[in-house]
Tab-separated table of C-alpha atoms in Angstrom:
chain	number	residue	atom	x	y	z
D	1	MET	CA	37.350	94.297	136.771
D	2	ASN	CA	40.444	93.298	138.791
D	3	GLU	CA	42.762	95.754	140.475
D	4	LEU	CA	45.094	96.019	137.677
D	5	ALA	CA	43.272	99.160	136.214
D	6	GLY	CA	45.468	101.459	138.488
D	7	ALA	CA	48.702	99.773	137.718
D	8	LEU	CA	51.227	102.039	136.721
D	9	SER	CA	52.514	99.429	134.066
D	10	PRO	CA	51.107	99.175	130.578
D	11	TYR	CA	51.293	95.233	130.600
D	12	LEU	CA	49.638	95.066	133.816
D	13	ARG	CA	46.695	97.577	132.541
D	14	GLN	CA	46.376	94.948	129.577
D	15	HIS	CA	44.992	92.539	131.771
D	16	ALA	CA	42.575	94.807	134.000
D	17	GLY	CA	39.538	93.319	131.863
D	18	ASN	CA	40.339	89.694	132.742
D	19	PRO	CA	37.916	87.971	134.403
D	20	VAL	CA	41.050	86.502	136.538
D	21	ALA	CA	41.199	88.455	139.839
D	22	TRP	CA	44.743	89.882	139.249
D	23	ARG	CA	46.362	91.257	142.226
D	24	GLN	CA	49.812	93.278	141.877
D	25	TRP	CA	52.860	91.873	144.014
D	26	GLY	CA	52.629	93.146	147.486
D	27	PRO	CA	52.068	92.612	151.017
D	28	ALA	CA	48.093	92.643	150.700
D	29	ALA	CA	48.139	90.023	147.924
D	30	LEU	CA	50.672	87.594	150.166
D	31	ALA	CA	48.425	88.214	153.087
D	32	ASP	CA	45.553	87.379	151.211
D	33	ALA	CA	47.115	84.064	150.298
D	34	ALA	CA	47.980	83.271	153.871
D	35	ALA	CA	44.738	84.026	155.032
D	36	ARG	CA	42.811	82.017	152.760
D	37	ASP	CA	45.249	79.336	152.843
D	38	VAL	CA	45.718	78.841	149.174
D	39	PRO	CA	48.630	78.966	146.915
D	40	LEU	CA	49.966	82.121	144.773
D	41	LEU	CA	49.609	82.011	141.003
D	42	ILE	CA	52.192	83.991	139.745
D	43	SER	CA	52.438	85.082	135.999
D	44	ILE	CA	55.100	87.057	134.959
D	45	GLY	CA	55.306	88.664	131.312
D	46	TYR	CA	56.199	91.955	129.534
D	47	SER	CA	53.925	93.718	126.998
D	48	THR	CA	55.976	92.676	123.703
D	49	CYS	CA	56.041	88.905	124.610
D	50	HIS	CA	53.901	86.966	121.895
D	51	TRP	CA	53.215	84.023	124.117
D	52	CYS	CA	52.222	86.039	126.931
D	53	HIS	CA	49.489	87.247	124.671
D	54	VAL	CA	48.563	83.940	123.300
D	55	MET	CA	48.143	82.652	127.117
D	56	ALA	CA	46.263	85.723	128.037
D	57	HIS	CA	43.844	85.194	125.226
D	58	GLU	CA	43.362	81.455	125.582
D	59	SER	CA	43.308	81.407	129.432
D	60	PHE	CA	42.983	84.491	131.357
D	61	GLU	CA	40.164	85.920	129.288
D	62	ASP	CA	38.357	82.442	129.516
D	63	ARG	CA	35.625	82.333	132.325
D	64	THR	CA	35.998	78.576	133.042
D	65	VAL	CA	39.819	79.150	133.771
D	66	ALA	CA	39.226	82.428	135.412
D	67	ALA	CA	36.622	80.621	137.955
D	68	ALA	CA	39.118	77.965	138.552
D	69	VAL	CA	41.737	80.034	139.406
D	70	ASN	CA	39.773	82.681	141.334
D	71	ASP	CA	38.592	79.544	143.415
D	72	ARG	CA	41.759	78.159	144.430
D	73	PHE	CA	44.609	80.690	144.086
D	74	VAL	CA	45.580	84.210	144.698
D	75	PRO	CA	46.747	85.274	141.183
D	76	VAL	CA	49.336	87.932	141.132
D	77	LYS	CA	50.564	89.310	137.636
D	78	VAL	CA	54.044	90.901	137.769
D	79	ASP	CA	55.753	92.913	134.700
D	80	ARG	CA	59.108	91.856	134.541
D	81	GLU	CA	60.346	94.881	133.139
D	82	GLU	CA	58.712	96.802	136.464
D	83	ARG	CA	60.295	94.122	138.724
D	84	PRO	CA	63.272	92.588	137.503
D	85	ASP	CA	64.255	91.328	140.719
D	86	LEU	CA	61.360	89.196	141.087
D	87	ASP	CA	61.749	88.016	137.546
D	88	ALA	CA	65.266	87.100	138.315
D	89	VAL	CA	64.630	84.924	141.194
D	90	TYR	CA	61.449	82.900	139.662
D	91	MET	CA	63.354	82.601	136.379
D	92	GLN	CA	66.246	80.647	138.537
D	93	ALA	CA	63.496	78.485	139.832
D	94	THR	CA	61.594	77.869	136.760
D	95	MET	CA	65.048	76.758	135.179
D	96	ALA	CA	65.795	74.641	138.189
D	97	ILE	CA	62.744	72.841	137.788
D	98	THR	CA	62.272	72.470	134.140
D	99	GLY	CA	65.723	73.095	132.774
D	100	GLN	CA	64.964	76.000	130.728
D	101	GLY	CA	62.987	79.531	130.999
D	102	GLY	CA	61.067	82.038	128.987
D	103	TRP	CA	57.582	84.111	129.211
D	104	PRO	CA	55.155	83.931	130.209
D	105	MET	CA	56.401	82.594	133.319
D	106	THR	CA	54.093	80.650	135.500
D	107	VAL	CA	54.788	79.907	139.109
D	108	PHE	CA	52.909	78.401	142.101
D	109	ALA	CA	54.018	79.436	145.025
D	110	PHE	CA	53.592	79.333	149.055
D	111	PRO	CA	51.953	82.539	150.225
D	112	ASP	CA	55.397	83.877	151.530
D	113	GLY	CA	56.594	83.491	147.732
D	114	THR	CA	58.457	80.284	148.208
D	115	PRO	CA	57.908	78.268	144.638
D	116	PHE	CA	56.930	74.755	144.631
D	117	PHE	CA	56.119	74.266	140.780
D	118	ALA	CA	56.727	76.643	137.685
D	119	GLY	CA	56.863	76.517	133.986
D	120	THR	CA	56.408	78.903	131.231
D	121	TYR	CA	53.448	78.826	128.410
D	122	PHE	CA	50.610	76.093	128.980
D	123	PRO	CA	47.812	75.676	126.619
D	124	LYS	CA	44.218	76.215	127.858
D	125	ALA	CA	43.206	72.285	128.383
D	126	HIS	CA	46.829	71.630	129.976
D	127	PHE	CA	46.695	74.895	132.340
D	128	LEU	CA	43.263	73.484	133.197
D	129	ARG	CA	44.577	69.824	134.457
D	130	LEU	CA	47.609	71.685	136.068
D	131	LEU	CA	45.410	73.859	138.087
D	132	ASP	CA	43.863	70.731	139.146
D	133	ALA	CA	46.657	68.980	139.850
D	134	VAL	CA	48.161	71.689	141.999
D	135	HIS	CA	45.197	72.292	144.081
D	136	ASP	CA	45.162	68.444	144.798
D	137	ALA	CA	48.781	68.541	145.898
D	138	TRP	CA	47.930	71.564	147.872
D	139	SER	CA	45.168	69.752	149.681
D	140	GLY	CA	46.400	66.250	150.374
D	141	GLN	CA	50.529	66.687	149.669
D	142	ARG	CA	51.217	70.115	151.672
D	143	GLU	CA	54.435	68.684	153.148
D	144	GLU	CA	55.644	67.163	150.218
D	145	LEU	CA	55.187	70.756	148.508
D	146	ARG	CA	57.247	72.123	151.257
D	147	HIS	CA	60.138	70.013	150.694
D	148	GLN	CA	59.896	70.514	146.954
D	149	GLY	CA	60.126	74.292	147.496
D	150	ALA	CA	62.958	74.216	149.749
D	151	ALA	CA	64.758	71.961	147.261
D	152	ILE	CA	63.943	74.523	144.432
D	153	VAL	CA	64.943	77.432	146.346
D	154	GLU	CA	68.451	75.672	147.360
D	155	ALA	CA	69.138	74.680	143.652
D	156	ALA	CA	68.210	78.270	142.449
D	157	ALA	CA	70.393	79.999	145.116
D	158	ALA	CA	73.431	78.739	143.281
D	159	GLY	CA	72.601	80.269	140.214
D	160	GLY	CA	71.134	83.586	140.937
D	161	PRO	CA	69.698	86.210	143.406
D	162	ALA	CA	68.675	84.932	146.666
D	163	PHE	CA	64.942	84.678	147.467
D	164	ALA	CA	65.122	86.149	150.525
D	165	ASP	CA	65.986	89.621	148.972
D	166	VAL	CA	62.676	89.602	146.883
D	167	THR	CA	60.092	87.642	148.245
D	168	VAL	CA	59.671	90.114	150.880
D	169	ALA	CA	56.598	92.078	149.902
D	170	CYS	CA	57.959	95.373	148.978
D	171	PRO	CA	55.088	97.915	148.685
D	172	LEU	CA	54.527	99.533	145.359
D	173	ASP	CA	54.323	102.950	146.393
D	174	GLY	CA	57.620	103.039	148.454
D	175	PRO	CA	60.918	101.558	149.275
D	176	CYS	CA	61.613	98.040	149.827
D	177	PRO	CA	62.713	96.821	153.226
D	178	PRO	CA	66.687	97.398	153.925
D	179	ALA	CA	68.822	95.469	152.355
D	180	PRO	CA	72.662	95.047	152.396
D	181	PRO	CA	74.148	97.619	149.768
D	182	VAL	CA	75.744	96.549	146.592
D	183	ARG	CA	79.557	96.210	146.943
D	184	GLU	CA	81.335	99.098	144.788
D	185	SER	CA	83.862	96.345	143.333
D	186	MET	CA	80.802	94.491	142.358
D	187	LEU	CA	79.241	97.500	140.210
D	188	ASP	CA	82.840	98.220	138.789
D	189	ARG	CA	83.049	94.842	137.700
D	190	ALA	CA	79.610	94.824	136.105
D	191	ALA	CA	80.442	97.862	134.096
D	192	GLU	CA	83.276	96.340	132.760
D	193	VAL	CA	81.407	93.468	131.763
D	194	ILE	CA	78.929	95.416	129.983
D	195	LEU	CA	81.040	97.869	128.283
D	196	ALA	CA	83.420	95.135	127.065
D	197	SER	CA	80.602	93.928	124.644
D	198	ALA	CA	79.207	97.502	123.848
D	199	ASP	CA	79.075	97.847	120.033
D	200	ALA	CA	80.733	101.543	119.567
D	201	VAL	CA	79.490	101.746	115.633
D	202	ASN	CA	76.417	100.167	115.424
D	203	GLY	CA	75.017	100.524	119.074
D	204	GLY	CA	73.791	97.815	121.564
D	205	PHE	CA	75.909	95.303	122.889
D	206	GLY	CA	77.592	92.112	121.102
D	207	SER	CA	76.833	91.011	117.554
D	208	ALA	CA	73.093	90.507	116.082
D	209	PRO	CA	70.578	89.813	117.618
D	210	LYS	CA	71.067	92.647	120.098
D	211	PHE	CA	68.831	91.896	122.519
D	212	PRO	CA	70.326	91.804	125.989
D	213	GLY	CA	71.802	88.396	127.072
D	214	CYS	CA	71.147	86.596	130.126
D	215	PRO	CA	74.306	85.372	131.675
D	216	ARG	CA	74.681	81.692	132.489
D	217	SER	CA	76.305	80.774	135.875
D	218	GLY	CA	79.590	79.172	135.488
D	219	SER	CA	79.218	79.843	131.761
D	220	SER	CA	80.626	81.979	128.859
D	221	SER	CA	77.343	81.463	126.913
D	222	THR	CA	74.275	83.668	127.196
D	223	ARG	CA	70.778	83.040	126.392
D	224	THR	CA	68.898	85.374	124.288
D	225	CYS	CA	65.465	86.350	125.530
D	226	GLY	CA	64.442	89.050	123.023
D	227	PRO	CA	60.873	90.438	122.713
D	228	GLY	CA	58.372	88.120	121.389
D	229	THR	CA	60.377	84.898	122.191
D	230	ARG	CA	58.760	82.148	123.994
D	231	ARG	CA	61.904	80.561	125.453
D	232	CYS	CA	65.476	81.903	126.055
D	233	SER	CA	67.825	80.038	123.543
D	234	THR	CA	71.462	79.246	124.379
D	235	THR	CA	74.284	81.050	122.061
């Protein structure tokens, strides 16, 4: 049993029985990674995500995979519906690395939260090879990973929220550290954009499918990110 049994999120509680020693995002998990001098393995998903359940069954319920994860990483499970701020920045990182995004999101990061590699769904055999490769790079190419992480943060910063805003470990039972207030003009503009796409007749936003769209920076297109999708599709 890992520490997810007491989580508020139903998605996190679904993983409470995994042999993976999942932690919730917070100061204790990040501090543990720093103390052990190991990377974070951050897995982000949501309860109705099909491929999240596939990867959970193939890998996170498997004791061989769990042993490899627990020995070399501090694994952190995140519900994207509970922490959309974390999901947003790590999605930007994943897209900067791979050119596309989706869930489950699989992120390897320094103990301060800075990502150095990311992807989405990995089949079990591929995931095991990836765990070995990341461990080897962490052990023998740490400086290269630091440069890679800095480049990822720089590339992602142009397309979404700043990493510094969310990689500070917010406590689960209290407010996050103080952050600059959102400008009223920005909130007004956001409301205008949302209301402009509202369907007053059939409900929801835009035309079918009515899953919320993920805006792409510098483009009028959106990526449909509906429940059960493995990756976002551009429309």
